[in-house]
Short mmCIF file of C-alpha atoms in Angstrom, two decimals:
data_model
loop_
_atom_site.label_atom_id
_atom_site.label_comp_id
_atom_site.label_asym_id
_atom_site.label_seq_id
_atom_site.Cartn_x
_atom_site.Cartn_y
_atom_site.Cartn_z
CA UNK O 19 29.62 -0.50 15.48
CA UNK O 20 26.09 0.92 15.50
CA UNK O 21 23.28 -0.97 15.84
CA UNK O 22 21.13 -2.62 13.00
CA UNK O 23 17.29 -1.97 11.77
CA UNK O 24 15.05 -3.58 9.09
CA UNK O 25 12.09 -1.61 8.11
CA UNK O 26 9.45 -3.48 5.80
CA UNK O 27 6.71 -2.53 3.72
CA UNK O 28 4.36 -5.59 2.51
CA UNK O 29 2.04 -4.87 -0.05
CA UNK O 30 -0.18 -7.43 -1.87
CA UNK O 31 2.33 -7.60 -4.75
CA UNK O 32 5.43 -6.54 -3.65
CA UNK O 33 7.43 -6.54 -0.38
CA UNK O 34 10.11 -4.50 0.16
CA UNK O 35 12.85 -4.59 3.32
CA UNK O 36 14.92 -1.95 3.83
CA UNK O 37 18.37 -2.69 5.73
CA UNK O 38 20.47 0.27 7.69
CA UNK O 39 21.81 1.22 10.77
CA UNK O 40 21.73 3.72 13.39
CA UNK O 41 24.00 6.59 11.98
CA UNK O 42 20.82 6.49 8.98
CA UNK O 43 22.96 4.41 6.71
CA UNK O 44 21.35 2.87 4.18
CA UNK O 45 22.62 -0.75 3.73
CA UNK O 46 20.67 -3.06 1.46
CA UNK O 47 16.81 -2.59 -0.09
CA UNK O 48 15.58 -5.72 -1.20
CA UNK O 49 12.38 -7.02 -2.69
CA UNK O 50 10.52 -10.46 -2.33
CA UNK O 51 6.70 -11.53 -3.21
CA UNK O 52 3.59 -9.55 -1.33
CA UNK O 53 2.50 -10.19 1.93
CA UNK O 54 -0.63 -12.76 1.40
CA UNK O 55 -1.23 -14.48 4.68
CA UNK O 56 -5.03 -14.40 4.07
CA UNK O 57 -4.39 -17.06 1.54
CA UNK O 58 -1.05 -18.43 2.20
CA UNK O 59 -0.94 -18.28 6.14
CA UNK O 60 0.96 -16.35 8.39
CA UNK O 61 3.55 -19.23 9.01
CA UNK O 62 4.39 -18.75 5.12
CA UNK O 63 4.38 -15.22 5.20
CA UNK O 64 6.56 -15.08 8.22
CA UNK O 65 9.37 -17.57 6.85
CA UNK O 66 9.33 -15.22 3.57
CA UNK O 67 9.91 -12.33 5.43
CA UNK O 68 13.10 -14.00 7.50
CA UNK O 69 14.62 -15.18 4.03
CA UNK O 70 14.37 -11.78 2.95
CA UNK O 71 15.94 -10.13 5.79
CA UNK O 72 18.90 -12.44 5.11
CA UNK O 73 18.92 -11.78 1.66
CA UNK O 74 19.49 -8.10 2.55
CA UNK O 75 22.19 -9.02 5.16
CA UNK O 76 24.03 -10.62 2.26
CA UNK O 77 23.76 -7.75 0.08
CA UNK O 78 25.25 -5.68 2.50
CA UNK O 79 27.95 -8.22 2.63
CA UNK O 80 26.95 -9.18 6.61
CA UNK O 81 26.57 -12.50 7.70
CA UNK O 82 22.95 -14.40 7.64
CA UNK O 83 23.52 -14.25 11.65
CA UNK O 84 24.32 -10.60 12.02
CA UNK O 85 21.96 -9.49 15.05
CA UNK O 86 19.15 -6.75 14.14
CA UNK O 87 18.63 -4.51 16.97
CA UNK O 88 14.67 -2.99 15.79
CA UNK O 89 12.64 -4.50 13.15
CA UNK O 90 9.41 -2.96 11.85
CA UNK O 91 7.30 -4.83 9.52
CA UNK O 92 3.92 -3.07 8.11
CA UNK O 93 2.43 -5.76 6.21
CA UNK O 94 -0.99 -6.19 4.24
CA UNK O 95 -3.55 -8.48 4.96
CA UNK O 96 -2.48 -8.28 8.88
CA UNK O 97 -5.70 -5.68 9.31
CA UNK O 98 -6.71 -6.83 12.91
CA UNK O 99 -5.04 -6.85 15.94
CA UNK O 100 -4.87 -10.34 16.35
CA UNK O 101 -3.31 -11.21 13.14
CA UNK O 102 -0.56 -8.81 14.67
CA UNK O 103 -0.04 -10.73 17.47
CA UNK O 104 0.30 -13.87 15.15
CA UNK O 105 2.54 -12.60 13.16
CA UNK O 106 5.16 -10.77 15.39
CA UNK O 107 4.92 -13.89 17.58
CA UNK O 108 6.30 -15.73 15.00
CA UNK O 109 8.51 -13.49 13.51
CA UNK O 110 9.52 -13.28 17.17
CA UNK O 111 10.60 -17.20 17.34
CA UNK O 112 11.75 -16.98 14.01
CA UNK O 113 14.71 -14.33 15.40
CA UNK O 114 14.54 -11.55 12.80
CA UNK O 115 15.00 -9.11 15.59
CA UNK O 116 15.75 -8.32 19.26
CA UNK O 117 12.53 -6.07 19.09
CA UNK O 118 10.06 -6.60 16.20
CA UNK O 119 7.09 -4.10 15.78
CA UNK O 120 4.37 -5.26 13.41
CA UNK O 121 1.58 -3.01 11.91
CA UNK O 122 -0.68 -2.50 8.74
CA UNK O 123 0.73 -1.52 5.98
CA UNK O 124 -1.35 1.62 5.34
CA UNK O 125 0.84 3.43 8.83
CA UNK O 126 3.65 2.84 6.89
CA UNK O 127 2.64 5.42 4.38
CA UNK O 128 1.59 7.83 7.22
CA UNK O 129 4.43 7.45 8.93
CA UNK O 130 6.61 8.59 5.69
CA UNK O 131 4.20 11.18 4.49
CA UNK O 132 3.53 12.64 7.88
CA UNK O 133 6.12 13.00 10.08
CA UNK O 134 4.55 14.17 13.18
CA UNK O 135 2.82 11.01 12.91
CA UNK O 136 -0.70 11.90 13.03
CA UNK O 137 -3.37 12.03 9.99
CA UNK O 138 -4.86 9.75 7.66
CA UNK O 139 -3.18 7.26 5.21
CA UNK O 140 -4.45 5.82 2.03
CA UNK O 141 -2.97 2.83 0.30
CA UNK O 142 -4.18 2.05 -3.28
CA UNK O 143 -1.70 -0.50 -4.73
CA UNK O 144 -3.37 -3.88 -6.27
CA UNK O 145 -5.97 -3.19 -3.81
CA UNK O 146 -7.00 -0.39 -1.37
CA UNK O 147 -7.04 0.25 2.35
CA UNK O 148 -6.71 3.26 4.63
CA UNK O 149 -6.04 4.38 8.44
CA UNK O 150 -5.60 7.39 10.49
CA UNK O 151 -4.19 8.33 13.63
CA UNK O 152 -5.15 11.24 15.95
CA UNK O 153 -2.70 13.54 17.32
CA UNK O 154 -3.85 12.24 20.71
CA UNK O 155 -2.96 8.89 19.65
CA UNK O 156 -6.41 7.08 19.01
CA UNK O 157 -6.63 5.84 15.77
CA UNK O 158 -9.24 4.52 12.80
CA UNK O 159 -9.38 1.77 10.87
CA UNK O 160 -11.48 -0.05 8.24
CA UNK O 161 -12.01 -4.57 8.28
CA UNK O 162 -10.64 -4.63 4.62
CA UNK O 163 -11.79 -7.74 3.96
CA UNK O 164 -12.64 -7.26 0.63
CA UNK O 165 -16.20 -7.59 -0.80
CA UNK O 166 -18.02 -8.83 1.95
CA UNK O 167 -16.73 -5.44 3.91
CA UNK O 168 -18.10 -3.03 0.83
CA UNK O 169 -14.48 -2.33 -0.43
CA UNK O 170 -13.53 -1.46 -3.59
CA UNK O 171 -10.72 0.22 -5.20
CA UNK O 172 -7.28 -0.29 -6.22
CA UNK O 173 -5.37 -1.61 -9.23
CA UNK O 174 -7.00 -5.18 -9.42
CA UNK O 175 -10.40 -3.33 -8.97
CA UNK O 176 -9.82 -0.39 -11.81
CA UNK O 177 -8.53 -3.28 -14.37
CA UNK O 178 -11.50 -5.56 -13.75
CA UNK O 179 -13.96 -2.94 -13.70
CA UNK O 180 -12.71 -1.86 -17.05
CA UNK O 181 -12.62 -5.35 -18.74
CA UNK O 182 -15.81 -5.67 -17.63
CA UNK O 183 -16.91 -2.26 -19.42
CA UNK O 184 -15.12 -3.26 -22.46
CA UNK O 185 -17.54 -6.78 -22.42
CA UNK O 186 -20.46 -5.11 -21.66
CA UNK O 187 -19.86 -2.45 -24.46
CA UNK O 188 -19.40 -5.56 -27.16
CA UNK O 189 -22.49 -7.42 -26.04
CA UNK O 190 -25.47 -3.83 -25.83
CA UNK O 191 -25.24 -3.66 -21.91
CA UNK O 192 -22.83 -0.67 -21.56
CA UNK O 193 -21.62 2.59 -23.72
CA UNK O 194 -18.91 2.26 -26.24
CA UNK O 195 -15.45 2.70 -25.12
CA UNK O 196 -11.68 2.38 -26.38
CA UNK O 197 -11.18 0.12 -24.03
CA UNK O 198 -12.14 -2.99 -25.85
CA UNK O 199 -9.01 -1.87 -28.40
CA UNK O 200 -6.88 -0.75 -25.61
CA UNK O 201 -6.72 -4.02 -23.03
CA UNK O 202 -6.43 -7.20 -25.10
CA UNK O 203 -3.04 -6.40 -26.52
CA UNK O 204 -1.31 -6.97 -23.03
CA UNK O 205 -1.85 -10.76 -23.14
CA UNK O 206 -1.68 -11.17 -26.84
CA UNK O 207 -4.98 -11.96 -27.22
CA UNK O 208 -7.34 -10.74 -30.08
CA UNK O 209 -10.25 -9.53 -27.57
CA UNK O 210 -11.43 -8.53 -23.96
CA UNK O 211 -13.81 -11.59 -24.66
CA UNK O 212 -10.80 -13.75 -25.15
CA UNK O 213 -9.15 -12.54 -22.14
CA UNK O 214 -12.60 -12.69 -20.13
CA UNK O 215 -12.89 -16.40 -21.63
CA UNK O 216 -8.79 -17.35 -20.72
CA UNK O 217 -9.56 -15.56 -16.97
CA UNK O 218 -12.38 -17.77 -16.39
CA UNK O 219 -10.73 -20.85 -17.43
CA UNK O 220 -7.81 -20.58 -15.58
CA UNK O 221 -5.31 -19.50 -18.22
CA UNK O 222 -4.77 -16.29 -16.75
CA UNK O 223 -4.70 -15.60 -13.05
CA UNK O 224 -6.79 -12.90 -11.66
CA UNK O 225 -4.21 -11.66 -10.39
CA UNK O 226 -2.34 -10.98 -13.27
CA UNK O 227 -5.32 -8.86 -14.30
CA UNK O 228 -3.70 -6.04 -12.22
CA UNK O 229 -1.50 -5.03 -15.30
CA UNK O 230 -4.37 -3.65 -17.07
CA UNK O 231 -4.56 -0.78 -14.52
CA UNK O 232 -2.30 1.05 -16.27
CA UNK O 233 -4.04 1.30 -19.44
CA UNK O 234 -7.16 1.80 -17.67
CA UNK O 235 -5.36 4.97 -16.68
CA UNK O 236 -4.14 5.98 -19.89
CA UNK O 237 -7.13 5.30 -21.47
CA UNK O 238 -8.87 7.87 -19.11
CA UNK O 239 -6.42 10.62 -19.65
CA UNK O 240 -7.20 10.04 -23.55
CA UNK O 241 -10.21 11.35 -23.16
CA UNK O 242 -12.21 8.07 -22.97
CA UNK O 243 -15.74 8.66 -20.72
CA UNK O 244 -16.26 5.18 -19.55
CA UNK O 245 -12.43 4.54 -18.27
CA UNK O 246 -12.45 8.42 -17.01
CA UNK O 247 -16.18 7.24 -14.51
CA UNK O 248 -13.71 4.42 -13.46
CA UNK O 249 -10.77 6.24 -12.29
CA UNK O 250 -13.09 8.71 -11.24
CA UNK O 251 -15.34 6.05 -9.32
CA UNK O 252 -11.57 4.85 -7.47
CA UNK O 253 -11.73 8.96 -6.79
CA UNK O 254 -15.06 8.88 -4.84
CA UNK O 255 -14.26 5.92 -2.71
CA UNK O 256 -10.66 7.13 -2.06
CA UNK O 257 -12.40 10.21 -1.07
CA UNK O 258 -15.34 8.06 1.10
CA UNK O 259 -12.36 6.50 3.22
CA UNK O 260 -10.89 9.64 4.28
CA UNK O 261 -13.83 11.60 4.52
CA UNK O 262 -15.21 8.64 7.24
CA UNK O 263 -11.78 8.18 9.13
CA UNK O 264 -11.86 12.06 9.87
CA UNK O 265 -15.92 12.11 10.57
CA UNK O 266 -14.76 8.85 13.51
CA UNK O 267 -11.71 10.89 14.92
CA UNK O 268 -13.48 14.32 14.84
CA UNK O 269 -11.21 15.54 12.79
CA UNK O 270 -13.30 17.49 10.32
CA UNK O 271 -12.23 21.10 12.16
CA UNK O 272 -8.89 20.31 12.14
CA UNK O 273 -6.06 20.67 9.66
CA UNK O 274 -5.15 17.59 9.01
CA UNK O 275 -2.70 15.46 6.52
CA UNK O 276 -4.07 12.83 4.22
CA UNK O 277 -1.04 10.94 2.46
CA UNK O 278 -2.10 9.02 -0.64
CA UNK O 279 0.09 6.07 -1.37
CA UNK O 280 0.40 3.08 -3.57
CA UNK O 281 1.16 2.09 -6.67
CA UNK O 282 -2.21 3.92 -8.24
CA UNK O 283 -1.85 7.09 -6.28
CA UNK O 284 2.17 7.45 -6.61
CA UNK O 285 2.36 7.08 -10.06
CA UNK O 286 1.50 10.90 -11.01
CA UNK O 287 -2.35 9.79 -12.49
CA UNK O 288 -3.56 13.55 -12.91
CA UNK O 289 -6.96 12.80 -13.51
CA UNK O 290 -7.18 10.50 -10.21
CA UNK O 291 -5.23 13.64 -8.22
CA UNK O 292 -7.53 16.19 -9.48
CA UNK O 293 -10.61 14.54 -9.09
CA UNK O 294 -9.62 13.20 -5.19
CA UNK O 295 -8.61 17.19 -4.58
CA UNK O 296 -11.46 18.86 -5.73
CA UNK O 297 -14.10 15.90 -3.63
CA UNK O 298 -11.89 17.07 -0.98
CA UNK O 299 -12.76 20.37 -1.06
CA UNK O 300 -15.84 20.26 -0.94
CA UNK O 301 -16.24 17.10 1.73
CA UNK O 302 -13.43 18.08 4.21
CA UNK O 303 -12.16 21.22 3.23
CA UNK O 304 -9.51 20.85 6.01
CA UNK O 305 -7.87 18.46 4.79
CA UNK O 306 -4.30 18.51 3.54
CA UNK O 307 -4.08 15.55 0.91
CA UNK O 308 -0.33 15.00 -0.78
CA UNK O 309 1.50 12.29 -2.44
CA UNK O 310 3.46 10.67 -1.01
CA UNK O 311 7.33 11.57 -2.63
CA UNK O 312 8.75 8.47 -1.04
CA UNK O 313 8.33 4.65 -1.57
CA UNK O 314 6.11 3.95 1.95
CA UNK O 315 9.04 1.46 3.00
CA UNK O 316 10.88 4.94 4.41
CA UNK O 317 7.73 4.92 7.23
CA UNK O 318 8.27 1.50 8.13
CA UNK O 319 12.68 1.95 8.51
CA UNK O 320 11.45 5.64 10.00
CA UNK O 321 9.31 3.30 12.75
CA UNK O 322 12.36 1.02 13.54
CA UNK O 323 14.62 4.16 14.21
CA UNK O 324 12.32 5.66 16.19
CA UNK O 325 11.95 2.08 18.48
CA UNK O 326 15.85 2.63 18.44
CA UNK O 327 15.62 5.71 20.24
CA UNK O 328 17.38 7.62 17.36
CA UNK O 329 17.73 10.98 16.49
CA UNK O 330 14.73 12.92 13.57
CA UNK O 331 18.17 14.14 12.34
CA UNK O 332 19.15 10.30 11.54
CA UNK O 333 15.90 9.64 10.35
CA UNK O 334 15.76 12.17 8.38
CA UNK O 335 19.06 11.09 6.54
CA UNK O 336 18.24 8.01 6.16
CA UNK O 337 14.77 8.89 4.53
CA UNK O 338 16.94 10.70 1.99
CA UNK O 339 18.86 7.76 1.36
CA UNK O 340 15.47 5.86 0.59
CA UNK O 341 14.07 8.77 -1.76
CA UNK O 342 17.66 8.16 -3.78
CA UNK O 343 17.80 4.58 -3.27
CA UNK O 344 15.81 1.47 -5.58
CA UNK O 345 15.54 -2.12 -4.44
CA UNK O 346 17.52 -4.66 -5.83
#
């Protein structure tokens, strides 16, 4: 029987765990709540991410005590080394594996888009983070702790920014924009002030905010000049990250791959494409960026082959069998 490997990619919204084995069988893709320990605690996060590795052993019809050989679990919100250590030592006493690796998130995505493994990585899902890797092996990263570390970007940041331009257009502070027709209709309400007002009371979680991302989006493409500066603005710092990470690895002479990945970069936005290309151009010219064509859970199962000792061959079949495959 060959051996078996859980790969897992934890966003802020979504995780999803990817069961197979070491012929590049794909065996069960399951998909649970983000990965939130900055809020919830590791110890919570941990214990989600063992129920869903059994609920993927019982999809595949396996026992709840079938032994993993390799897992490798690229979560969000674990963005410094010692909240790596925290969590594969308890994911470690917690038994999901004989060898757990744990990462950030954002090396899942290079490790799909990229496969010699080098280059930089940008995640833009509900929020935003990126990393890069040298081919020598050093590697880049940002804090990410929100705010108080000068980030921006992302899905929660592109809705709020635009209910916040539809206000500001109502009350004289900002231009006029569709935007204040566009957004209310998602939570049935008659205005952005209405949804402002139910957001600040507690009726609607910030969170949920995230959904008007997407019409944020589609506003822009319309034609609409205040959502177009805020897609554009998620452009400029997309194009910031990278730019930095390749100015600290010296990698602004060298060819090098920039995957974009996420929810808000995978989801074929032109404008945001465009606009990210053509900064490029001009700010690192070298720079290869592309999309990734995969969900980023392929670089995490990709890592736990590769800790297996398994053929590219295998991996390679396997990230096929991703590409063609959906999470139940």
């Amino acid at each position: 029987m060959p051996d078996l490997v859980v790969g897992v990619d934890g966003g802020n919204s979504k995780t999803d765990l990817v069961l197979a084995d070491t012929e590049g069988r794909l065996l069960a893709w399951v998909r649970g709540e983000g990965t939130r320990p900055h809020t919830e605690g590791m110890e919570v996060t941990t214990r989600r991410l063992a129920e869903l590795g059994r609920r993927a052993l019982a999809a595949a019809g396996l026992p709840g005590t079938t032994p993993v050989s390799v897992g490798a679990y690229f979560l969000a919100n674990v963005d410094r080394r010692a909240q790596e250590r925290l969590a594969l030592r308890q994911l470690t006493e917690l038994g999901v594996a004989e060898r757990t690796v744990v990462r950030n998130d954002t090396l899942a995505v290079l490790g799909a888009g990229a496969p010699d493994g080098w280059g930089v990585a940008v995640v833009s899902g509900a929020g935003i983070n990126a990393a890069a890797v040298h081919p020598g092996g050093r590697s880049a990263r940002f804090l990410s702790l929100g705010d108080i570390t000068g980030d921006w970007g992302g899905g929660l940041a592109v809705a709020r920014a635009g209910l916040g331009a539809a206000v500001r257009a109502g009350d004289g502070r900002g231009p006029a924009t569709r935007l204040r027709r566009e957004l209310p209709g998602l939570f049935g309400l008659g205005s952005v002030e209405a949804v402002a007002l139910a957001v600040g009371d507690g009726d609607i979680p910030v969170t949920a905010l995230h959904g008007l991302a997407p019409v944020v989006f589609a506003t822009a493409a319309g034609g609409d000049v205040v959502a177009r500066g805020i897609v554009e603005r998620l452009g400029d710092e997309i194009v910031a990250m990278v730019t930095a990470l390749l100015r600290r690895l010296r990698l602004l002479r060298t060819a090098t791959p920039v995957v974009l990945g996420g929810g808000t970069l995978q989801n074929d936005h032109v404008l945001l494409r465009d606009h990210i290309g053509a900064r490029l151009a001009v700010e690192a010219p070298l720079a290869r960026p592309r999309v990734l064509d995969v969900a980023p859970v392929a670089g995490a199962v990709r890592e736990a082959l590769v800790v297996a000792g398994v053929s590219g061959g295998v991996q390679r079949r396997l990230r096929l069998g991703v590409a063609g495959g959906g999470a139940l």
